[in-house]
Short mmCIF file of C-alpha atoms and ligand atoms in Angstrom, two decimals:
data_model
loop_
_atom_site.label_atom_id
_atom_site.label_comp_id
_atom_site.label_asym_id
_atom_site.label_seq_id
_atom_site.Cartn_x
_atom_site.Cartn_y
_atom_site.Cartn_z
CA MET A 1 -131.08 65.04 4.66
CA LYS A 2 -128.98 64.96 7.80
CA TYR A 3 -128.50 61.67 9.66
CA ILE A 4 -127.94 61.50 13.41
CA PRO A 5 -125.83 58.61 14.74
CA THR A 6 -126.72 56.83 17.98
CA ILE A 7 -124.24 54.59 19.73
CA GLY A 8 -124.46 52.22 22.69
CA ILE A 9 -121.47 50.31 24.02
CA GLU A 10 -121.03 47.04 25.90
CA CYS A 11 -117.72 46.64 27.64
CA HIS A 12 -116.26 43.47 29.17
CA VAL A 13 -113.77 44.10 31.97
CA GLN A 14 -111.59 41.28 33.31
CA LEU A 15 -111.36 41.56 37.07
CA CYS A 16 -107.94 41.20 38.69
CA THR A 17 -108.85 38.57 41.29
CA LYS A 18 -106.23 36.01 42.36
CA THR A 19 -108.41 33.06 41.42
CA LYS A 20 -111.20 32.47 38.92
CA LEU A 21 -114.87 33.29 39.31
CA PHE A 22 -116.00 29.75 40.18
CA SER A 23 -112.84 27.80 40.99
CA GLU A 24 -109.61 28.13 42.88
CA VAL A 25 -107.06 28.09 40.07
CA ASP A 26 -104.84 31.02 39.14
CA ASN A 27 -106.70 33.80 37.35
CA ASP A 28 -103.52 35.40 36.01
CA ALA A 29 -102.52 33.31 32.99
CA ARG A 30 -100.04 35.82 31.61
CA GLY A 31 -96.94 34.02 30.41
CA LYS A 32 -98.32 30.59 31.39
CA GLU A 33 -98.64 27.44 29.28
CA PRO A 34 -101.99 27.05 27.49
CA ASN A 35 -104.49 24.97 29.51
CA SER A 36 -102.33 25.12 32.65
CA CYS A 37 -104.77 27.25 34.70
CA VAL A 38 -107.84 25.06 34.36
CA SER A 39 -109.69 23.25 37.15
CA PRO A 40 -112.23 20.40 36.84
CA VAL A 41 -114.89 23.10 37.28
CA ASP A 42 -113.54 25.05 34.30
CA TYR A 43 -113.31 21.83 32.26
CA ALA A 44 -116.94 21.17 33.21
CA LEU A 45 -116.16 17.60 34.24
CA PRO A 46 -119.18 15.56 35.38
CA GLY A 47 -120.17 16.33 38.97
CA MET A 48 -118.34 19.64 39.15
CA LEU A 49 -119.92 22.41 41.18
CA PRO A 50 -119.03 26.09 40.87
CA ARG A 51 -118.29 28.13 43.97
CA LEU A 52 -118.53 31.92 43.79
CA ASN A 53 -115.37 34.00 44.37
CA GLY A 54 -116.26 36.65 46.97
CA GLU A 55 -113.45 38.94 45.85
CA ALA A 56 -115.07 39.21 42.39
CA VAL A 57 -118.29 40.34 44.07
CA ARG A 58 -116.39 42.95 46.07
CA LEU A 59 -114.66 44.26 42.93
CA ALA A 60 -118.00 44.41 41.12
CA VAL A 61 -119.34 46.63 43.92
CA LEU A 62 -116.34 48.97 43.52
CA ALA A 63 -116.71 49.01 39.73
CA GLY A 64 -120.39 49.84 40.06
CA ARG A 65 -119.80 52.66 42.49
CA ALA A 66 -117.04 54.07 40.23
CA MET A 67 -119.81 54.49 37.61
CA ASN A 68 -122.22 56.10 40.07
CA CYS A 69 -124.41 52.99 39.86
CA GLU A 70 -126.91 51.51 42.26
CA ILE A 71 -125.67 48.24 43.74
CA ASN A 72 -128.40 45.63 43.91
CA ALA A 73 -128.67 43.95 47.29
CA TYR A 74 -130.07 40.87 45.53
CA SER A 75 -128.54 39.41 42.39
CA ARG A 76 -128.18 35.96 40.94
CA PHE A 77 -126.72 33.91 38.10
CA ASP A 78 -128.26 32.45 34.94
CA ARG A 79 -127.10 30.01 32.31
CA LYS A 80 -126.73 31.35 28.79
CA HIS A 81 -126.56 28.38 26.44
CA TYR A 82 -124.46 28.18 23.32
CA PHE A 83 -122.26 25.53 21.79
CA TYR A 84 -118.75 26.50 20.87
CA PRO A 85 -115.34 24.94 21.55
CA ASP A 86 -114.32 27.87 23.78
CA SER A 87 -116.93 26.87 26.38
CA PRO A 88 -116.75 23.28 27.71
CA LYS A 89 -119.91 23.70 29.83
CA GLY A 90 -122.03 24.47 26.78
CA TYR A 91 -123.31 27.53 28.60
CA GLN A 92 -121.93 30.70 30.12
CA ILE A 93 -122.71 31.56 33.74
CA THR A 94 -123.89 35.17 33.65
CA GLN A 95 -126.50 37.43 35.28
CA PHE A 96 -129.40 37.98 32.92
CA TYR A 97 -132.44 38.61 35.12
CA HIS A 98 -130.86 40.05 38.27
CA PRO A 99 -127.54 41.83 37.63
CA ILE A 100 -125.45 43.00 40.57
CA ILE A 101 -124.97 46.54 39.24
CA GLY A 102 -127.98 48.75 38.48
CA ALA A 103 -128.40 52.09 36.72
CA GLY A 104 -125.78 54.86 36.88
CA TYR A 105 -123.77 57.14 34.61
CA VAL A 106 -120.29 57.97 33.38
CA GLU A 107 -119.41 61.62 32.85
CA LEU A 108 -117.07 62.32 29.93
CA PRO A 109 -114.33 65.00 30.11
CA SER A 110 -116.57 67.16 27.87
CA GLY A 111 -119.31 67.01 30.52
CA THR A 112 -121.56 64.70 28.46
CA LYS A 113 -123.22 62.08 30.65
CA VAL A 114 -123.61 58.54 29.34
CA ARG A 115 -126.12 56.53 31.35
CA ILE A 116 -125.28 52.98 32.38
CA GLU A 117 -128.22 50.63 31.91
CA HIS A 118 -126.75 47.95 34.17
CA ALA A 119 -123.62 45.84 34.58
CA HIS A 120 -123.40 42.15 35.43
CA LEU A 121 -120.93 39.53 36.59
CA GLU A 122 -120.11 36.60 34.33
CA GLY A 123 -117.37 34.15 33.41
CA ASP A 124 -115.17 34.66 30.36
CA ALA A 125 -114.90 32.09 27.55
CA GLY A 126 -111.72 30.30 26.49
CA LYS A 127 -109.54 31.40 23.63
CA LEU A 128 -109.44 29.89 20.15
CA THR A 129 -106.55 30.37 17.77
CA HIS A 130 -107.44 29.52 14.19
CA PHE A 131 -105.06 28.10 11.60
CA ASP A 132 -105.65 27.01 8.00
CA ASN A 133 -107.49 23.77 8.67
CA TYR A 134 -107.49 23.44 12.45
CA SER A 135 -107.90 25.52 15.60
CA LEU A 136 -106.25 25.41 19.02
CA VAL A 137 -108.22 25.75 22.25
CA ASP A 138 -106.78 27.39 25.35
CA LEU A 139 -109.06 27.25 28.37
CA ASN A 140 -106.87 29.33 30.71
CA ARG A 141 -109.30 32.21 30.28
CA VAL A 142 -112.44 30.15 31.02
CA ASP A 143 -114.32 31.75 33.91
CA THR A 144 -111.97 34.61 34.45
CA PRO A 145 -114.36 36.99 36.23
CA LEU A 146 -115.80 39.69 33.99
CA ILE A 147 -118.18 42.52 34.47
CA GLU A 148 -120.11 43.44 31.38
CA ILE A 149 -121.05 47.12 31.39
CA VAL A 150 -124.04 48.03 29.20
CA SER A 151 -124.51 51.69 28.33
CA MET A 152 -127.68 53.39 27.21
CA PRO A 153 -127.63 54.66 23.60
CA ASP A 154 -126.54 58.12 24.77
CA ILE A 155 -123.52 58.55 22.52
CA HIS A 156 -123.85 60.49 19.27
CA SER A 157 -120.34 60.78 17.81
CA ALA A 158 -117.25 58.66 17.20
CA LYS A 159 -115.28 61.03 19.44
CA ASP A 160 -117.68 60.54 22.37
CA ALA A 161 -117.55 56.76 21.79
CA HIS A 162 -113.76 56.98 22.10
CA ASP A 163 -113.96 59.21 25.18
CA TYR A 164 -116.53 56.96 26.87
CA CYS A 165 -114.35 53.85 26.45
CA LYS A 166 -111.30 55.71 27.68
CA GLU A 167 -113.14 57.08 30.70
CA LEU A 168 -114.39 53.56 31.55
CA TRP A 169 -110.79 52.33 31.35
CA ARG A 170 -109.72 55.09 33.70
CA LEU A 171 -112.58 54.44 36.15
CA MET A 172 -111.88 50.71 36.31
CA ARG A 173 -108.18 51.29 36.96
CA TYR A 174 -108.78 54.00 39.56
CA ALA A 175 -111.21 51.63 41.28
CA GLY A 176 -108.46 48.97 41.14
CA VAL A 177 -110.72 46.26 39.72
CA THR A 178 -108.65 45.41 36.60
CA TYR A 179 -105.07 45.55 35.29
CA GLY A 180 -106.61 47.46 32.37
CA ASP A 181 -104.11 45.94 29.95
CA LEU A 182 -105.91 46.56 26.65
CA TYR A 183 -103.29 44.82 24.56
CA ASN A 184 -103.98 41.59 26.44
CA GLY A 185 -107.74 41.97 26.16
CA ASN A 186 -108.41 43.01 29.77
CA MET A 187 -111.12 45.30 28.39
CA ARG A 188 -113.05 44.61 25.18
CA PHE A 189 -115.69 46.81 23.59
CA ASP A 190 -118.76 45.84 21.52
CA VAL A 191 -120.17 48.88 19.78
CA ASN A 192 -123.77 49.24 18.56
CA THR A 193 -124.21 51.95 15.94
CA SER A 194 -127.27 53.17 14.06
CA VAL A 195 -128.15 56.27 12.11
CA ALA A 196 -131.56 57.88 11.68
CA PRO A 197 -132.80 60.96 9.80
CA GLU A 198 -132.61 64.10 11.96
CA GLY A 199 -135.86 64.62 13.88
CA SER A 200 -136.91 60.97 13.52
CA GLU A 201 -138.46 59.51 16.69
CA LYS A 202 -137.33 55.98 15.95
CA LEU A 203 -133.75 54.79 16.06
CA GLY A 204 -132.36 53.25 12.89
CA THR A 205 -131.41 49.59 12.48
CA ARG A 206 -128.19 48.96 14.37
CA THR A 207 -125.10 46.93 13.71
CA GLU A 208 -122.79 45.58 16.38
CA VAL A 209 -119.02 45.68 15.96
CA LYS A 210 -117.58 43.04 18.28
CA ASN A 211 -114.42 42.76 20.33
CA LEU A 212 -112.64 46.05 19.83
CA ASN A 213 -109.68 46.41 22.14
CA SER A 214 -108.43 49.95 21.65
CA PHE A 215 -110.04 53.37 21.94
CA LYS A 216 -108.71 54.26 18.49
CA SER A 217 -110.33 51.17 16.93
CA VAL A 218 -113.63 52.08 18.61
CA GLU A 219 -113.45 55.58 17.16
CA ARG A 220 -112.49 54.38 13.68
CA ALA A 221 -115.07 51.58 13.59
CA VAL A 222 -117.86 53.98 14.64
CA GLU A 223 -116.76 56.56 12.06
CA TYR A 224 -116.75 53.86 9.40
CA GLU A 225 -120.19 52.51 10.37
CA ILE A 226 -121.77 55.99 10.47
CA ALA A 227 -120.46 56.72 6.96
CA ARG A 228 -121.40 53.27 5.61
CA GLN A 229 -124.93 53.26 7.05
CA THR A 230 -125.57 56.83 5.93
CA LYS A 231 -124.57 55.86 2.39
CA VAL A 232 -126.84 52.79 2.48
CA LEU A 233 -129.83 54.91 3.58
CA GLU A 234 -129.05 57.68 1.10
CA SER A 235 -129.13 55.15 -1.73
CA GLY A 236 -132.63 54.13 -0.60
CA GLU A 237 -131.60 50.74 0.78
CA LYS A 238 -131.96 49.28 4.26
CA VAL A 239 -129.28 48.72 6.89
CA ILE A 240 -129.14 45.02 7.84
CA GLN A 241 -128.98 44.22 11.53
CA GLN A 242 -125.83 42.16 11.92
CA THR A 243 -122.71 41.45 13.89
CA LEU A 244 -119.54 42.83 12.37
CA GLY A 245 -115.84 42.43 12.87
CA TRP A 246 -113.34 45.26 12.53
CA SER A 247 -109.94 45.19 10.86
CA ASP A 248 -107.43 47.82 11.90
CA ALA A 249 -105.41 46.98 8.82
CA THR A 250 -108.12 47.58 6.21
CA GLY A 251 -110.03 50.17 8.28
CA LYS A 252 -113.28 48.37 7.46
CA THR A 253 -116.02 46.36 9.15
CA SER A 254 -117.18 43.02 7.72
CA PRO A 255 -120.08 40.67 8.59
CA GLN A 256 -119.55 37.87 11.15
CA ARG A 257 -122.27 35.46 12.23
CA SER A 258 -125.89 36.56 12.09
CA LYS A 259 -127.25 38.05 15.29
CA GLU A 260 -128.84 35.53 17.62
CA VAL A 261 -132.01 36.62 19.32
CA ALA A 262 -132.09 36.36 23.08
CA ALA A 263 -134.38 33.29 22.97
CA ASP A 264 -131.65 31.24 21.27
CA TYR A 265 -129.69 31.29 24.50
CA ARG A 266 -132.43 29.55 26.52
CA TYR A 267 -131.60 31.57 29.63
CA MET A 268 -132.44 29.78 32.88
CA PRO A 269 -131.49 30.37 36.51
CA GLU A 270 -128.18 28.72 37.45
CA PRO A 271 -129.24 25.99 39.89
CA ASP A 272 -125.77 25.37 41.31
CA LEU A 273 -125.20 28.86 42.74
CA PRO A 274 -127.25 30.51 45.46
CA PRO A 275 -128.30 34.15 44.97
CA ILE A 276 -125.94 36.90 46.12
CA ARG A 277 -127.35 38.90 49.02
CA LEU A 278 -125.40 41.99 50.05
CA SER A 279 -126.05 43.95 53.20
CA ASN A 280 -126.21 47.73 53.10
CA GLU A 281 -123.31 47.83 55.54
CA PHE A 282 -121.14 45.79 53.18
CA ILE A 283 -122.03 47.96 50.18
CA GLU A 284 -121.38 51.17 52.11
CA ALA A 285 -118.12 49.93 53.66
CA GLU A 286 -116.77 48.85 50.25
CA SER A 287 -117.95 52.03 48.51
CA ALA A 288 -116.11 54.08 51.11
CA LYS A 289 -112.86 52.47 49.95
CA LEU A 290 -113.09 54.04 46.48
CA PRO A 291 -110.24 56.52 46.03
CA SER A 292 -110.64 59.89 44.28
CA MET A 293 -111.95 59.44 40.73
CA PRO A 294 -111.01 61.39 37.56
CA ALA A 295 -114.10 63.59 37.97
CA ASP A 296 -112.98 64.49 41.52
CA TYR A 297 -109.55 65.51 40.23
CA ARG A 298 -111.08 67.56 37.40
CA LYS A 299 -113.00 69.55 39.97
CA LYS A 300 -110.12 69.83 42.40
CA PHE A 301 -107.38 70.82 39.94
CA ALA A 302 -109.46 72.91 37.51
CA ALA A 303 -107.89 76.16 38.72
CA VAL A 304 -104.34 74.80 39.00
CA ILE A 305 -103.65 72.55 36.01
CA ALA A 306 -104.55 73.35 32.38
CA GLY A 307 -107.38 71.12 31.11
CA ASP A 308 -105.42 69.45 28.30
CA VAL A 309 -102.45 68.76 30.60
CA LEU A 310 -104.76 67.26 33.22
CA GLU A 311 -106.40 64.95 30.67
CA VAL A 312 -102.97 63.53 29.77
CA LEU A 313 -102.06 62.97 33.42
CA LEU A 314 -105.42 61.41 34.34
CA ASP A 315 -104.40 58.23 32.53
CA TYR A 316 -102.07 57.51 35.46
CA PRO A 317 -103.89 56.98 38.77
CA GLU A 318 -100.70 56.66 40.85
CA LEU A 319 -99.36 59.89 39.40
CA MET A 320 -102.59 61.68 40.35
CA LYS A 321 -102.27 60.39 43.91
CA ARG A 322 -98.77 61.89 44.09
CA LEU A 323 -99.96 65.26 42.77
CA ASP A 324 -102.78 65.22 45.26
CA LYS A 325 -100.31 64.91 48.14
CA LEU A 326 -98.15 67.86 47.05
CA ASP A 327 -98.34 71.30 48.56
CA GLU A 328 -100.79 73.28 46.46
CA GLU A 329 -98.19 75.82 45.31
CA TYR A 330 -96.10 73.05 43.70
CA ILE A 331 -98.83 71.11 41.92
CA LYS A 332 -98.70 73.12 38.72
CA THR A 333 -94.90 72.92 38.34
CA ILE A 334 -94.82 69.18 38.90
CA ALA A 335 -97.91 68.53 36.74
CA ASN A 336 -96.29 70.40 33.85
CA LEU A 337 -93.06 68.45 34.29
CA PHE A 338 -94.91 65.14 34.12
CA ALA A 339 -96.88 66.29 31.09
CA SER A 340 -93.82 67.56 29.23
CA VAL A 341 -91.94 64.34 29.91
CA LEU A 342 -94.90 62.20 28.82
CA LEU A 343 -95.65 64.25 25.72
CA ALA A 344 -92.29 65.60 24.52
CA GLU A 345 -90.07 62.72 25.52
CA GLU A 346 -92.79 60.22 24.60
CA LYS A 347 -91.98 58.15 27.64
CA SER A 348 -94.17 55.12 27.98
CA ALA A 349 -96.47 54.28 30.85
CA GLU A 350 -93.85 51.83 32.15
CA TYR A 351 -91.58 54.76 32.77
CA LEU A 352 -94.09 55.90 35.37
CA ASN A 353 -94.22 52.59 37.20
CA ASP A 354 -91.69 53.76 39.74
CA LEU A 355 -92.60 57.35 40.53
CA PRO A 356 -90.43 59.77 42.55
CA THR A 357 -91.64 60.25 46.11
CA VAL A 358 -93.67 63.24 47.28
CA ALA A 359 -90.60 64.43 49.25
CA GLU A 360 -88.38 64.28 46.14
CA LEU A 361 -90.93 66.14 44.03
CA THR A 362 -91.41 68.77 46.74
CA GLU A 363 -87.66 69.34 47.05
CA LEU A 364 -87.40 69.80 43.28
CA ALA A 365 -90.34 72.23 43.11
CA GLU A 366 -88.87 74.22 46.00
CA MET A 367 -85.51 74.58 44.25
CA ASN A 368 -87.31 75.72 41.12
CA LYS A 369 -89.30 78.25 43.08
CA LYS A 370 -86.20 79.66 44.79
CA LYS A 371 -84.61 79.90 41.33
CA GLU A 372 -81.83 77.56 42.39
CA LEU A 373 -82.66 75.64 39.24
CA SER A 374 -83.47 77.11 35.83
CA SER A 375 -86.47 75.60 34.08
CA THR A 376 -84.17 73.52 31.86
CA ALA A 377 -82.20 72.31 34.87
CA THR A 378 -85.43 71.52 36.75
CA LYS A 379 -86.51 69.25 33.92
CA GLU A 380 -83.12 67.61 33.77
CA VAL A 381 -83.16 66.84 37.51
CA PHE A 382 -86.77 65.65 37.23
CA LEU A 383 -85.76 63.08 34.60
CA ARG A 384 -82.90 61.90 36.83
CA LEU A 385 -85.37 61.24 39.64
CA PHE A 386 -86.56 58.27 37.54
CA ASP A 387 -83.03 57.05 36.79
CA PRO A 388 -82.50 53.73 38.62
CA GLN A 389 -78.89 54.71 39.28
CA MET A 390 -79.86 58.00 40.89
CA LYS A 391 -82.87 56.66 42.78
CA GLY A 392 -83.27 57.84 46.32
CA ARG A 393 -80.57 60.51 46.16
CA GLY A 394 -82.99 63.41 46.13
CA ALA A 395 -83.29 66.43 43.88
CA LYS A 396 -80.74 68.59 45.68
CA THR A 397 -77.96 65.98 45.66
CA ILE A 398 -78.59 65.20 41.98
CA ALA A 399 -78.59 68.91 41.08
CA LYS A 400 -75.29 69.40 42.91
CA GLU A 401 -73.70 66.34 41.32
CA LEU A 402 -74.67 67.58 37.88
CA GLY A 403 -73.52 71.12 38.69
CA LEU A 404 -76.93 72.54 37.86
CA ILE A 405 -77.54 74.79 40.85
CA GLN A 406 -77.93 78.37 39.71
CA GLU A 407 -75.76 81.13 41.07
CA ASN A 408 -78.14 83.61 42.64
CA ASP A 409 -75.63 85.35 44.87
CA LEU A 410 -75.65 88.97 43.76
CA GLY A 411 -72.05 89.69 44.73
CA ALA A 412 -70.72 86.66 42.92
CA LEU A 413 -72.82 87.39 39.84
CA GLU A 414 -71.72 91.04 39.75
CA ALA A 415 -68.10 89.91 39.77
CA ILE A 416 -68.72 87.65 36.77
CA VAL A 417 -70.55 90.44 34.94
CA ASP A 418 -67.58 92.74 35.54
CA VAL A 419 -65.20 90.16 34.06
CA VAL A 420 -67.38 89.93 30.94
CA LEU A 421 -67.77 93.68 30.57
CA ALA A 422 -63.99 94.06 30.79
CA LYS A 423 -63.46 91.79 27.80
CA PRO A 424 -62.60 93.67 24.59
CA GLU A 425 -64.93 91.45 22.50
CA THR A 426 -67.98 92.74 24.42
CA LYS A 427 -67.16 96.43 24.02
CA LYS A 428 -69.08 96.88 20.77
CA ALA A 429 -72.18 95.20 22.18
CA GLN A 430 -72.05 97.45 25.24
CA GLU A 431 -71.83 100.50 23.02
CA ASP A 432 -74.72 99.28 20.82
CA PHE A 433 -76.86 98.68 23.88
CA ARG A 434 -76.18 102.17 25.18
CA ASN A 435 -77.22 103.47 21.74
CA GLY A 436 -80.61 101.81 22.17
CA GLU A 437 -80.09 98.42 20.54
CA GLU A 438 -82.17 96.39 22.98
CA LYS A 439 -81.56 92.96 21.57
CA VAL A 440 -77.78 92.86 22.17
CA ILE A 441 -78.60 92.33 25.86
CA GLY A 442 -79.20 88.70 24.90
CA PHE A 443 -75.66 88.38 23.59
CA LEU A 444 -74.25 89.87 26.80
CA VAL A 445 -76.37 87.62 29.03
CA GLY A 446 -75.09 84.70 26.95
CA GLN A 447 -71.49 85.74 27.56
CA VAL A 448 -72.11 85.89 31.33
CA MET A 449 -73.81 82.50 31.27
CA ARG A 450 -70.77 81.09 29.52
CA GLU A 451 -68.38 82.68 31.97
CA SER A 452 -70.43 81.15 34.84
CA HIS A 453 -70.50 77.71 33.15
CA GLY A 454 -74.27 77.93 32.87
CA LYS A 455 -74.87 78.38 36.58
CA ALA A 456 -75.86 82.05 36.62
CA ASN A 457 -79.52 82.92 36.91
CA PRO A 458 -80.15 84.63 33.56
CA SER A 459 -82.88 86.98 34.77
CA VAL A 460 -80.70 88.25 37.63
CA VAL A 461 -77.79 88.62 35.20
CA GLN A 462 -79.93 90.74 32.92
CA GLU A 463 -80.92 93.01 35.79
CA ILE A 464 -77.28 93.54 36.78
CA LEU A 465 -76.26 94.21 33.17
CA ARG A 466 -79.00 96.80 32.72
CA LYS A 467 -77.95 98.57 35.89
CA LYS A 468 -74.27 98.63 34.91
CA LEU A 469 -74.91 99.76 31.33
CA ALA A 470 -77.42 102.43 32.25
MN1 MN B 1 -120.99 39.13 28.03
#
């Protein structure tokens, strides 16, 4: 029997606001002392009252629109109760009944559409670090604004689960709502997986793997769960609904706490915060600020940039903006340069923090087009455009300084060819070529290149050689 997997994903995205969701302390705790970004509101001291951060609402609107979602003009907050040392209030402020973001969809690079059920605003919990017989509590992260994005169970493979998470990461960064730093937990994925016999109307019992923070872990965890659940069903047993953790080291999932049912949380409207009411004008004005999204670029550049190259480049929103500003005839050259540097040289994302300007890139592409630079020299100059010591000098100056400008002048090149042809050590090759040995032309071109100190344009040299040896 064949089993069909079904996957739904919940994703928490930390919003990059200056201050927290309900208080005015710093939201960016990177590199700060534990418990140094905590206000009385975050500590839940008696008498504290939360006040909603308007910027978080604005970012939620952008995030929603990036996922083609309806934005709800009316939304409000609820208390979700649970007791745990990472939450001094004893409840999380979230949006259970009236989320700010309604239904929408995310389109994967393959064209598969994953529907978004809804997305809501909520505050993050603190962070616990466990040791042998004690734990440390850091509340810096308490009430960092989050949006939780809930997908429909529209995903049916580990690869699509990976692609969905990656596309969400791209969308959120293009929309500018998060730093998108996965290593620091800016986006965390909870993955629900079930398998059911092919043709079955009912979905199988699902498990939830919590808190994955890389696309690769999502893919591996889903692969593992599909295989594990299929084996359980094949042996005639039942899959247990439970919450699981994932270990990258062992490549396995393992049970965590048992799944609470919604009623355990005793959801109730948050009495200390008024509902959010957004005007149509506000929603439209904010939506209009969304820049081009990956899907827009896929459409726009389909005829110019190879699909696999484009998918590599799409991870870098600022890079895409640069490409978009280039003259159409140069887009392909520059796109391929970026891709080759990213792939072959394995440069990190940091390398792309300080991109060459549109003018610098245009100058380089022009020189390449006019054959003033060979393809090797073009790449060399391109790399130097990132070099802090060469910054701002421009492609032409750098190419000149490095002596990379190709000799295209026919007269000058002919003179060099004559010098080479006059050398006794090339006589045999000339004779062989005249006798029909095609491949010795390479040797002769090489000799001319050497004579010109690498500056001759090899294709022009070959033309001249063929004429002279005819
Ligand atoms: Mn949540």
